[in-house]
């Protein structure tokens, strides 16, 4: 990897960053005092920072760089497309080959019956599309009052007003007037934290049945859709018990509720199939996509829509769209990404090489006194940290205190692992090799040891009562 040295010294970059750049999901004044880490280049599963450190990115950016960094095919696709047609819209009776090709390719890869794509610039935009699309669908079918959408607490569906309302993050709802009316949140299938003495199976069933209770409370004639990730990502990589999804599917079928699978993280190989819906065995009407669609090389998202919904929406003028819906450069980049995934049999690599090696490494980390267990599905996983493995107890300190310490120790050891509360999150590029997973293991083990030492020294290993 080449070191880019023709930039200002790190401290000057950090000062300019602090003076002018407002970071997302960040207390900017606090960050400004410490200085942000400046990432300068990347290759494969590694990042390089302005001080020359080589960092293993076990988060694939934000769960998106599935094919790894530095793939020239995507650079070439963008270059060619920029020269040929850098931009044109798809609004006014026009189209272009990158959008045509990508929509057709996505329809080919998607489960049966999901054959139509509405493009957006991001996952948030796509979920905003979904809110309007499902409400329009029922209105066109003569049921305009069937407009309420049920989601889940601790869900993440984006950060715009619409998608943030679908999400169930209370700290987001606390700012800026969310959720919008007509969105309801039921409990999440997080057995580790909330399951208590119940078996995972009983707990999963009970959480699914909250959907039925909510539908009956609102009235089935009022409920348009249920939205959920097959496996919650940003919520903490929460893998539902096996009883959960079959019961959700039964309830959606029974009450004629549209099922929206948010595949922004699960889609494009993350769970070992093209889509998480296949992994958990459900039949969604709409799937939200973004992130891995282009491996993050260009911003693009969308909604994959089933024939039945598309037929109704296509029969009217749907007054919705984005300037960059189906952006030609982003579409060409996404197409090159999907080409690589297929040419290199990336799903085989995930299922036969990367995921088994990752799970083995995580199981070794679970022997650490701080790690309560492993939640893993394909190439997404979480390690819950706990002062007591037997009881799955939380720490006596505020939730997230220990996770934050551990994330810091990971960073100090040139490893990117994120924390959600006191859970450490892993979602590496799908192309990661067993040798690189061994590097991951060694750095994670060191970070856990250092975290444990800090907790011991600070008398912080106590359980919450
Ligand atoms: C990241 C994410 C989104 C939002 O996507 P953006 O591109 O950040 O707008 C939506 N849903 C899920 C499940 C996500 O992980």
Short mmCIF file of C-alpha atoms and ligand atoms in Angstrom, two decimals:
data_model
loop_
_atom_site.label_atom_id
_atom_site.label_comp_id
_atom_site.label_asym_id
_atom_site.label_seq_id
_atom_site.Cartn_x
_atom_site.Cartn_y
_atom_site.Cartn_z
CA UNK A 1 0.00 0.00 0.00
CA UNK A 2 1.43 3.39 -0.91
CA UNK A 3 1.65 6.00 1.81
CA UNK A 4 0.18 9.29 0.75
CA UNK A 5 2.38 11.95 2.23
CA UNK A 6 1.47 15.01 0.18
CA UNK A 7 -0.98 16.29 2.75
CA UNK A 8 -0.79 18.58 5.76
CA UNK A 9 0.55 17.21 9.04
CA UNK A 10 -2.06 15.27 11.05
CA UNK A 11 -2.48 17.97 13.70
CA UNK A 12 -3.25 20.62 11.08
CA UNK A 13 -5.76 18.35 9.33
CA UNK A 14 -7.42 17.68 12.67
CA UNK A 15 -7.60 21.38 13.49
CA UNK A 16 -9.25 22.17 10.14
CA UNK A 17 -11.59 19.23 10.58
CA UNK A 18 -12.61 20.47 14.03
CA UNK A 19 -13.09 24.03 12.74
CA UNK A 20 -15.31 23.25 9.75
CA UNK A 21 -16.49 19.65 9.55
CA UNK A 22 -19.54 18.51 11.49
CA UNK A 23 -19.36 14.70 11.89
CA UNK A 24 -22.48 12.52 11.93
CA UNK A 25 -23.51 10.84 15.20
CA UNK A 26 -20.69 12.66 17.02
CA UNK A 27 -20.26 15.09 19.91
CA UNK A 28 -18.17 17.36 17.72
CA UNK A 29 -16.65 19.62 20.39
CA UNK A 30 -15.40 16.61 22.29
CA UNK A 31 -13.99 15.04 19.12
CA UNK A 32 -12.38 18.37 18.19
CA UNK A 33 -10.36 18.30 21.39
CA UNK A 34 -9.03 14.79 20.78
CA UNK A 35 -8.73 15.12 16.99
CA UNK A 36 -10.28 12.69 14.53
CA UNK A 37 -8.20 9.86 13.14
CA UNK A 38 -7.37 10.74 9.52
CA UNK A 39 -7.74 7.80 7.14
CA UNK A 40 -5.65 8.25 4.02
CA UNK A 41 -5.70 5.05 1.98
CA UNK A 42 -6.87 1.46 1.93
CA UNK A 43 -6.27 -1.95 0.41
CA UNK A 44 -8.12 -5.22 0.89
CA UNK A 45 -9.21 -5.33 4.55
CA UNK A 46 -6.70 -2.72 5.74
CA UNK A 47 -6.87 1.04 6.18
CA UNK A 48 -3.92 3.36 6.55
CA UNK A 49 -4.00 6.53 8.66
CA UNK A 50 -2.06 9.78 8.35
CA UNK A 51 0.51 8.52 10.87
CA UNK A 52 1.18 5.41 8.77
CA UNK A 53 -0.66 2.89 10.98
CA UNK A 54 -2.16 -0.13 9.21
CA UNK A 55 -5.56 -0.81 10.66
CA UNK A 56 -7.58 -3.99 10.13
CA UNK A 57 -11.13 -2.87 9.31
CA UNK A 58 -13.34 -5.53 10.92
CA UNK A 59 -16.40 -3.33 10.23
CA UNK A 60 -15.99 -3.06 6.42
CA UNK A 61 -16.39 0.71 6.76
CA UNK A 62 -20.00 0.93 7.90
CA UNK A 63 -20.93 -2.68 7.09
CA UNK A 64 -20.56 -1.94 3.39
CA UNK A 65 -17.15 -2.62 1.82
CA UNK A 66 -18.05 -6.24 1.09
CA UNK A 67 -15.51 -6.83 -1.71
CA UNK A 68 -12.73 -5.06 0.20
CA UNK A 69 -10.89 -1.86 -0.60
CA UNK A 70 -8.85 -1.02 -3.68
CA UNK A 71 -10.64 -2.92 -6.46
CA UNK A 72 -9.59 -1.39 -9.73
CA UNK A 73 -12.58 -2.81 -11.65
CA UNK A 74 -14.85 -0.37 -9.81
CA UNK A 75 -12.48 2.51 -10.45
CA UNK A 76 -12.52 1.67 -14.17
CA UNK A 77 -16.31 1.33 -14.23
CA UNK A 78 -16.69 4.78 -12.64
CA UNK A 79 -14.10 6.34 -14.95
CA UNK A 80 -15.71 4.93 -18.09
CA UNK A 81 -19.19 5.96 -17.00
CA UNK A 82 -18.10 9.47 -16.02
CA UNK A 83 -16.59 9.97 -19.45
CA UNK A 84 -19.59 8.55 -21.30
CA UNK A 85 -22.57 9.88 -19.34
CA UNK A 86 -21.77 11.28 -15.89
CA UNK A 87 -25.35 12.18 -15.11
CA UNK A 88 -28.80 11.99 -16.44
CA UNK A 89 -32.10 11.65 -14.64
CA UNK A 90 -34.69 8.93 -14.94
CA UNK A 91 -37.71 11.17 -14.27
CA UNK A 92 -39.09 12.50 -17.53
CA UNK A 93 -39.61 9.54 -19.84
CA UNK A 94 -35.88 8.88 -20.03
CA UNK A 95 -33.60 6.09 -18.91
CA UNK A 96 -29.99 5.01 -19.39
CA UNK A 97 -28.10 1.75 -19.69
CA UNK A 98 -26.46 1.69 -16.22
CA UNK A 99 -29.86 1.92 -14.49
CA UNK A 100 -31.44 -0.59 -16.89
CA UNK A 101 -28.63 -3.09 -16.43
CA UNK A 102 -28.50 -2.76 -12.66
CA UNK A 103 -32.26 -3.09 -12.16
CA UNK A 104 -32.30 -6.21 -14.33
CA UNK A 105 -29.32 -7.69 -12.47
CA UNK A 106 -30.85 -7.04 -9.05
CA UNK A 107 -34.12 -8.65 -10.19
CA UNK A 108 -32.11 -11.69 -11.31
CA UNK A 109 -30.39 -12.03 -7.93
CA UNK A 110 -33.46 -11.28 -5.78
CA UNK A 111 -35.84 -14.02 -4.58
CA UNK A 112 -38.67 -15.06 -6.89
CA UNK A 113 -41.39 -12.48 -7.43
CA UNK A 114 -39.22 -9.48 -6.51
CA UNK A 115 -38.62 -8.09 -9.98
CA UNK A 116 -38.80 -4.29 -9.76
CA UNK A 117 -36.35 -1.71 -8.43
CA UNK A 118 -36.94 1.88 -7.33
CA UNK A 119 -33.54 3.54 -6.93
CA UNK A 120 -32.46 5.94 -4.20
CA UNK A 121 -29.18 7.46 -3.11
CA UNK A 122 -29.01 5.70 0.26
CA UNK A 123 -30.73 3.30 2.63
CA UNK A 124 -32.48 6.17 4.42
CA UNK A 125 -33.92 7.47 1.17
CA UNK A 126 -35.03 3.98 0.16
CA UNK A 127 -36.89 3.52 3.44
CA UNK A 128 -38.55 6.90 2.94
CA UNK A 129 -39.64 5.58 -0.46
CA UNK A 130 -41.03 2.48 1.26
CA UNK A 131 -43.18 4.52 3.67
CA UNK A 132 -44.79 6.36 0.78
CA UNK A 133 -45.00 3.29 -1.43
CA UNK A 134 -46.84 1.03 1.02
CA UNK A 135 -49.26 3.80 1.96
CA UNK A 136 -49.87 4.60 -1.70
CA UNK A 137 -50.36 0.89 -2.42
CA UNK A 138 -53.18 0.55 0.10
CA UNK A 139 -54.72 3.91 -0.85
CA UNK A 140 -54.83 2.85 -4.50
CA UNK A 141 -56.50 -0.37 -3.41
CA UNK A 142 -59.23 1.70 -1.77
CA UNK A 143 -57.94 1.43 1.80
CA UNK A 144 -56.26 4.79 2.52
CA UNK A 145 -56.69 4.25 6.26
CA UNK A 146 -54.45 1.17 6.07
CA UNK A 147 -51.41 3.42 6.62
CA UNK A 148 -49.80 2.56 9.95
CA UNK A 149 -46.39 0.91 9.93
CA UNK A 150 -45.08 -1.33 12.69
CA UNK A 151 -41.37 -1.52 13.39
CA UNK A 152 -39.28 -2.51 16.40
CA UNK A 153 -37.57 -0.84 19.32
CA UNK A 154 -33.80 -0.51 18.81
CA UNK A 155 -34.21 -0.94 15.03
CA UNK A 156 -32.04 1.10 12.67
CA UNK A 157 -33.55 2.05 9.31
CA UNK A 158 -31.72 5.30 8.56
CA UNK A 159 -31.45 8.87 9.76
CA UNK A 160 -33.84 10.95 7.66
CA UNK A 161 -37.09 12.00 9.35
CA UNK A 162 -39.04 9.14 7.77
CA UNK A 163 -36.48 6.36 8.09
CA UNK A 164 -35.40 7.57 11.53
CA UNK A 165 -39.04 7.32 12.60
CA UNK A 166 -39.17 3.74 11.34
CA UNK A 167 -36.07 3.12 13.43
CA UNK A 168 -36.54 2.51 17.12
CA UNK A 169 -33.59 4.39 18.53
CA UNK A 170 -34.89 6.47 21.44
CA UNK A 171 -31.80 8.72 21.47
CA UNK A 172 -32.56 9.65 17.86
CA UNK A 173 -36.26 10.21 18.53
CA UNK A 174 -35.29 12.58 21.33
CA UNK A 175 -33.99 15.11 18.78
CA UNK A 176 -35.90 16.87 16.00
CA UNK A 177 -39.48 15.75 16.37
CA UNK A 178 -39.49 12.07 15.57
CA UNK A 179 -41.21 9.70 15.13
CA UNK A 180 -43.68 10.99 12.56
CA UNK A 181 -47.31 9.90 13.18
CA UNK A 182 -48.44 6.42 12.25
CA UNK A 183 -45.29 4.50 13.18
CA UNK A 184 -45.37 2.00 16.06
CA UNK A 185 -42.60 -0.01 17.72
CA UNK A 186 -42.81 -3.46 19.27
CA UNK A 187 -40.12 -5.34 21.23
CA UNK A 188 -37.02 -6.73 19.55
CA UNK A 189 -36.01 -10.40 19.58
CA UNK A 190 -32.90 -9.75 21.69
CA UNK A 191 -32.82 -12.84 23.89
CA UNK A 192 -29.33 -12.12 25.25
CA UNK A 193 -30.34 -8.84 26.90
CA UNK A 194 -34.07 -9.18 27.39
CA UNK A 195 -34.79 -12.92 27.46
CA UNK A 196 -34.35 -13.38 31.22
CA UNK A 197 -35.12 -16.95 32.29
CA UNK A 198 -37.09 -17.81 29.13
CA UNK A 199 -35.68 -20.20 26.56
CA UNK A 200 -34.65 -18.46 23.33
CA UNK A 201 -37.46 -20.33 21.53
CA UNK A 202 -40.20 -19.18 23.92
CA UNK A 203 -38.82 -15.66 23.96
CA UNK A 204 -38.63 -15.49 20.14
CA UNK A 205 -42.23 -16.61 19.84
CA UNK A 206 -43.41 -14.13 22.47
CA UNK A 207 -41.64 -11.24 20.72
CA UNK A 208 -43.14 -12.20 17.35
CA UNK A 209 -46.59 -12.35 18.92
CA UNK A 210 -46.21 -8.71 19.98
CA UNK A 211 -46.80 -7.99 16.29
CA UNK A 212 -50.17 -9.74 16.38
CA UNK A 213 -51.11 -7.90 19.58
CA UNK A 214 -50.18 -4.54 18.02
CA UNK A 215 -52.15 -5.29 14.83
CA UNK A 216 -55.22 -6.20 16.89
CA UNK A 217 -54.78 -3.06 19.01
CA UNK A 218 -54.58 -0.77 15.96
CA UNK A 219 -57.06 -2.76 13.86
CA UNK A 220 -55.84 -4.84 10.91
CA UNK A 221 -57.59 -2.47 8.51
CA UNK A 222 -55.24 0.27 9.73
CA UNK A 223 -51.89 -1.52 9.38
CA UNK A 224 -50.03 -1.19 6.08
CA UNK A 225 -46.73 -2.89 6.76
CA UNK A 226 -44.20 -4.37 9.16
CA UNK A 227 -40.53 -3.51 8.64
CA UNK A 228 -37.52 -5.29 10.10
CA UNK A 229 -33.99 -6.36 9.35
CA UNK A 230 -33.65 -10.15 8.99
CA UNK A 231 -30.77 -9.79 11.46
CA UNK A 232 -30.50 -6.44 13.28
CA UNK A 233 -27.13 -4.86 12.54
CA UNK A 234 -26.69 -1.47 14.18
CA UNK A 235 -28.94 -2.63 17.03
CA UNK A 236 -26.09 -4.92 18.08
CA UNK A 237 -26.08 -7.88 15.65
CA UNK A 238 -29.14 -9.45 17.21
CA UNK A 239 -29.87 -12.88 15.77
CA UNK A 240 -33.49 -13.76 16.36
CA UNK A 241 -34.31 -17.16 17.89
CA UNK A 242 -35.37 -19.73 15.25
CA UNK A 243 -39.03 -19.39 16.29
CA UNK A 244 -39.21 -15.68 15.53
CA UNK A 245 -39.40 -15.24 11.77
CA UNK A 246 -41.82 -18.10 10.95
CA UNK A 247 -44.30 -16.59 13.42
CA UNK A 248 -43.84 -13.07 11.97
CA UNK A 249 -44.46 -14.45 8.49
CA UNK A 250 -47.61 -16.25 9.68
CA UNK A 251 -48.95 -13.04 11.25
CA UNK A 252 -48.19 -10.86 8.20
CA UNK A 253 -49.95 -13.41 5.95
CA UNK A 254 -52.95 -13.75 8.24
CA UNK A 255 -53.67 -10.01 8.51
CA UNK A 256 -52.52 -9.02 4.98
CA UNK A 257 -49.69 -6.83 6.21
CA UNK A 258 -46.92 -5.99 3.73
CA UNK A 259 -43.56 -7.28 4.93
CA UNK A 260 -40.57 -5.01 4.33
CA UNK A 261 -37.17 -6.63 4.85
CA UNK A 262 -34.50 -4.01 5.42
CA UNK A 263 -31.57 -5.70 3.69
CA UNK A 264 -29.22 -2.71 3.79
CA UNK A 265 -26.73 -4.72 5.88
CA UNK A 266 -27.96 -8.31 5.37
CA UNK A 267 -28.16 -8.03 1.58
CA UNK A 268 -25.41 -8.93 -0.90
CA UNK A 269 -23.79 -11.80 0.91
CA UNK A 270 -23.40 -10.65 4.49
CA UNK A 271 -25.42 -13.57 5.92
CA UNK A 272 -24.16 -16.13 3.40
CA UNK A 273 -26.96 -15.71 0.84
CA UNK A 274 -27.67 -12.90 -1.59
CA UNK A 275 -30.34 -11.69 0.84
CA UNK A 276 -31.00 -12.15 4.54
CA UNK A 277 -34.64 -12.96 3.73
CA UNK A 278 -33.41 -16.24 2.24
CA UNK A 279 -31.25 -16.94 5.29
CA UNK A 280 -34.17 -16.52 7.71
CA UNK A 281 -36.75 -18.04 5.32
CA UNK A 282 -39.20 -15.18 4.77
CA UNK A 283 -41.03 -13.79 1.74
CA UNK A 284 -40.92 -9.99 1.84
CA UNK A 285 -42.97 -7.74 -0.45
CA UNK A 286 -40.26 -5.07 -0.46
CA UNK A 287 -36.56 -5.22 0.34
CA UNK A 288 -34.48 -2.14 1.19
CA UNK A 289 -30.95 -2.20 -0.26
CA UNK A 290 -27.87 0.08 -0.11
CA UNK A 291 -24.40 -0.41 1.48
CA UNK A 292 -23.14 -3.72 -0.02
CA UNK A 293 -24.94 -3.02 -3.31
CA UNK A 294 -21.91 -0.97 -4.36
CA UNK A 295 -19.58 -2.17 -1.57
CA UNK A 296 -19.71 1.47 -0.49
CA UNK A 297 -17.64 2.66 -3.47
CA UNK A 298 -20.50 4.94 -4.58
CA UNK A 299 -23.68 6.03 -2.78
CA UNK A 300 -26.64 4.08 -4.07
CA UNK A 301 -29.67 2.36 -2.55
CA UNK A 302 -33.12 1.29 -3.52
CA UNK A 303 -36.27 -0.71 -2.93
CA UNK A 304 -36.77 -4.10 -4.56
CA UNK A 305 -40.50 -4.42 -5.05
CA UNK A 306 -42.65 -7.51 -5.61
CA UNK A 307 -44.84 -7.88 -8.71
CA UNK A 308 -48.09 -7.38 -6.78
CA UNK A 309 -47.06 -4.04 -5.24
CA UNK A 310 -45.30 -2.85 -8.41
CA UNK A 311 -48.41 -3.50 -10.46
CA UNK A 312 -50.49 -1.18 -8.28
CA UNK A 313 -47.81 1.53 -8.01
CA UNK A 314 -47.00 1.39 -11.72
CA UNK A 315 -50.67 1.93 -12.59
CA UNK A 316 -50.53 5.50 -11.24
CA UNK A 317 -48.07 8.37 -11.27
CA UNK A 318 -46.08 7.84 -8.06
CA UNK A 319 -45.04 11.39 -7.19
CA UNK A 320 -41.73 10.49 -5.68
CA UNK A 321 -38.06 10.27 -6.66
CA UNK A 322 -34.59 11.63 -6.10
CA UNK A 323 -32.33 13.63 -8.40
CA UNK A 324 -29.83 10.80 -8.06
CA UNK A 325 -32.28 7.87 -8.39
CA UNK A 326 -30.35 5.37 -10.53
CA UNK A 327 -27.35 7.71 -10.88
CA UNK A 328 -25.39 6.34 -13.86
CA UNK A 329 -21.95 6.39 -12.22
CA UNK A 330 -23.21 4.80 -9.00
CA UNK A 331 -25.19 2.22 -10.97
CA UNK A 332 -22.15 1.33 -13.09
CA UNK A 333 -20.03 0.95 -9.94
CA UNK A 334 -22.70 -1.25 -8.30
CA UNK A 335 -22.86 -3.38 -11.45
CA UNK A 336 -19.08 -3.89 -11.39
CA UNK A 337 -19.37 -4.86 -7.72
CA UNK A 338 -22.06 -7.47 -8.42
CA UNK A 339 -19.95 -8.75 -11.31
CA UNK A 340 -16.95 -9.32 -9.02
CA UNK A 341 -19.12 -11.02 -6.40
CA UNK A 342 -20.31 -13.51 -9.02
CA UNK A 343 -17.06 -13.97 -10.97
CA UNK A 344 -15.17 -14.69 -7.76
CA UNK A 345 -17.92 -16.81 -6.17
CA UNK A 346 -17.85 -14.63 -3.10
CA UNK A 347 -20.79 -16.47 -1.52
CA UNK A 348 -18.81 -19.72 -1.68
CA UNK A 349 -15.87 -17.98 -0.04
CA UNK A 350 -18.15 -16.70 2.72
CA UNK A 351 -19.86 -20.02 3.38
CA UNK A 352 -16.89 -22.36 3.03
CA UNK A 353 -13.90 -20.26 4.07
CA UNK A 354 -14.45 -16.87 5.68
CA UNK A 355 -17.47 -17.47 7.92
CA UNK A 356 -16.19 -20.80 9.35
CA UNK A 357 -12.80 -19.19 10.10
CA UNK A 358 -14.43 -16.10 11.60
CA UNK A 359 -16.77 -18.17 13.79
CA UNK A 360 -13.84 -20.30 14.99
CA UNK A 361 -11.89 -17.16 15.92
CA UNK A 362 -14.91 -15.70 17.72
CA UNK A 363 -15.41 -18.93 19.66
CA UNK A 364 -11.80 -18.71 20.83
CA UNK A 365 -12.42 -15.09 21.90
CA UNK A 366 -15.50 -16.30 23.81
CA UNK A 367 -13.15 -18.15 26.17
CA UNK A 368 -12.03 -14.74 27.42
CA UNK A 369 -13.42 -13.93 30.89
CA UNK A 370 -15.13 -10.75 29.59
CA UNK A 371 -16.92 -12.32 26.62
CA UNK A 372 -20.33 -13.81 27.34
CA UNK A 373 -20.78 -15.67 24.08
CA UNK A 374 -20.95 -15.33 20.31
CA UNK A 375 -23.85 -14.16 18.18
CA UNK A 376 -22.92 -14.84 14.57
CA UNK A 377 -24.66 -15.26 11.25
CA UNK A 378 -22.43 -15.45 8.21
CA UNK A 379 -20.12 -12.45 8.28
CA UNK A 380 -21.90 -10.41 10.95
CA UNK A 381 -21.34 -11.07 14.62
CA UNK A 382 -21.36 -9.61 18.09
CA UNK A 383 -19.54 -10.48 21.29
CA UNK A 384 -21.52 -9.39 24.36
CA UNK A 385 -19.22 -8.33 27.20
CA UNK A 386 -20.39 -9.24 30.68
CA UNK A 387 -19.06 -9.42 34.25
CA UNK A 388 -20.84 -12.78 34.67
CA UNK A 389 -21.08 -15.30 31.83
CA UNK A 390 -23.56 -17.52 33.72
CA UNK A 391 -26.23 -14.88 34.31
CA UNK A 392 -25.55 -12.68 31.22
CA UNK A 393 -25.46 -9.78 33.71
CA UNK A 394 -24.86 -6.18 32.66
CA UNK A 395 -22.09 -4.12 34.23
CA UNK A 396 -22.92 -1.88 37.17
CA UNK A 397 -21.72 1.18 35.19
CA UNK A 398 -23.81 2.92 32.53
CA UNK A 399 -24.48 0.74 29.52
CA UNK A 400 -21.78 1.24 26.89
CA UNK A 401 -19.01 2.27 29.31
CA UNK A 402 -17.15 -1.03 28.93
CA UNK A 403 -17.89 -1.33 25.21
CA UNK A 404 -16.41 2.13 24.71
CA UNK A 405 -13.24 1.21 26.64
CA UNK A 406 -12.88 -1.94 24.54
CA UNK A 407 -13.41 -0.07 21.27
CA UNK A 408 -10.66 2.34 22.31
CA UNK A 409 -8.29 -0.54 23.06
CA UNK A 410 -9.12 -2.04 19.64
CA UNK A 411 -8.31 1.26 17.95
CA UNK A 412 -5.05 1.49 19.90
CA UNK A 413 -4.19 -1.98 18.58
CA UNK A 414 -4.99 -1.07 14.96
CA UNK A 415 -8.28 -2.90 14.83
CA UNK A 416 -11.67 -1.40 13.99
CA UNK A 417 -14.38 -3.11 16.01
CA UNK A 418 -17.39 -1.07 16.91
CA UNK A 419 -19.37 -1.25 20.13
CA UNK A 420 -23.14 -1.12 20.56
CA UNK A 421 -23.68 -0.73 24.26
CA UNK A 422 -21.42 -3.37 25.78
CA UNK A 423 -21.41 -5.56 22.70
CA UNK A 424 -18.46 -5.64 20.32
CA UNK A 425 -19.48 -5.77 16.68
CA UNK A 426 -17.72 -7.53 13.82
CA UNK A 427 -18.66 -7.23 10.14
CA UNK A 428 -15.51 -7.50 8.04
CA UNK A 429 -15.20 -7.36 4.25
CA UNK A 430 -16.52 -10.66 2.88
CA UNK A 431 -13.21 -11.25 1.07
CA UNK A 432 -11.26 -11.52 4.32
CA UNK A 433 -8.87 -14.53 4.39
CA UNK A 434 -8.19 -16.97 7.26
CA UNK A 435 -4.73 -15.39 7.67
CA UNK A 436 -6.30 -11.95 8.07
CA UNK A 437 -8.84 -13.39 10.50
CA UNK A 438 -5.89 -14.61 12.57
CA UNK A 439 -4.60 -11.00 12.66
CA UNK A 440 -8.08 -9.95 13.74
CA UNK A 441 -8.04 -12.58 16.52
CA UNK A 442 -4.65 -11.53 17.87
CA UNK A 443 -5.52 -7.84 17.97
CA UNK A 444 -8.98 -8.46 19.45
CA UNK A 445 -7.51 -10.72 22.15
CA UNK A 446 -4.98 -8.04 23.11
CA UNK A 447 -7.72 -5.39 23.20
CA UNK A 448 -9.89 -7.63 25.43
CA UNK A 449 -6.94 -8.34 27.76
CA UNK A 450 -6.23 -4.61 28.07
CA UNK A 451 -9.91 -3.87 28.69
CA UNK A 452 -10.03 -6.53 31.38
CA UNK A 453 -6.96 -5.08 33.08
CA UNK A 454 -8.50 -1.58 33.04
CA UNK A 455 -11.70 -2.94 34.59
CA UNK A 456 -9.77 -4.89 37.24
CA UNK A 457 -7.62 -1.88 38.13
CA UNK A 458 -10.68 0.35 38.36
CA UNK A 459 -12.75 -2.18 40.34
CA UNK A 460 -15.28 -2.09 37.50
CA UNK A 461 -16.05 -5.79 37.13
CA UNK A 462 -19.23 -5.58 39.19
CA UNK A 463 -22.63 -6.68 37.92
CA UNK A 464 -25.65 -4.42 37.90
CA UNK A 465 -28.08 -5.50 40.58
C1 LIG B 1 -27.22 1.91 7.26
C2 LIG B 1 -28.62 1.43 7.29
C3 LIG B 1 -29.66 2.20 6.74
C4 LIG B 1 -29.45 3.59 6.24
O1 LIG B 1 -28.65 3.65 5.13
P1 LIG B 1 -27.94 5.05 4.74
O2 LIG B 1 -27.30 4.74 3.44
O3 LIG B 1 -26.98 5.37 5.86
O4 LIG B 1 -29.00 6.06 4.63
C5 LIG B 1 -30.92 1.65 6.71
N1 LIG B 1 -31.16 0.43 7.18
C6 LIG B 1 -30.18 -0.34 7.73
C7 LIG B 1 -30.51 -1.70 8.21
C8 LIG B 1 -28.89 0.16 7.82
O5 LIG B 1 -27.93 -0.57 8.38
#
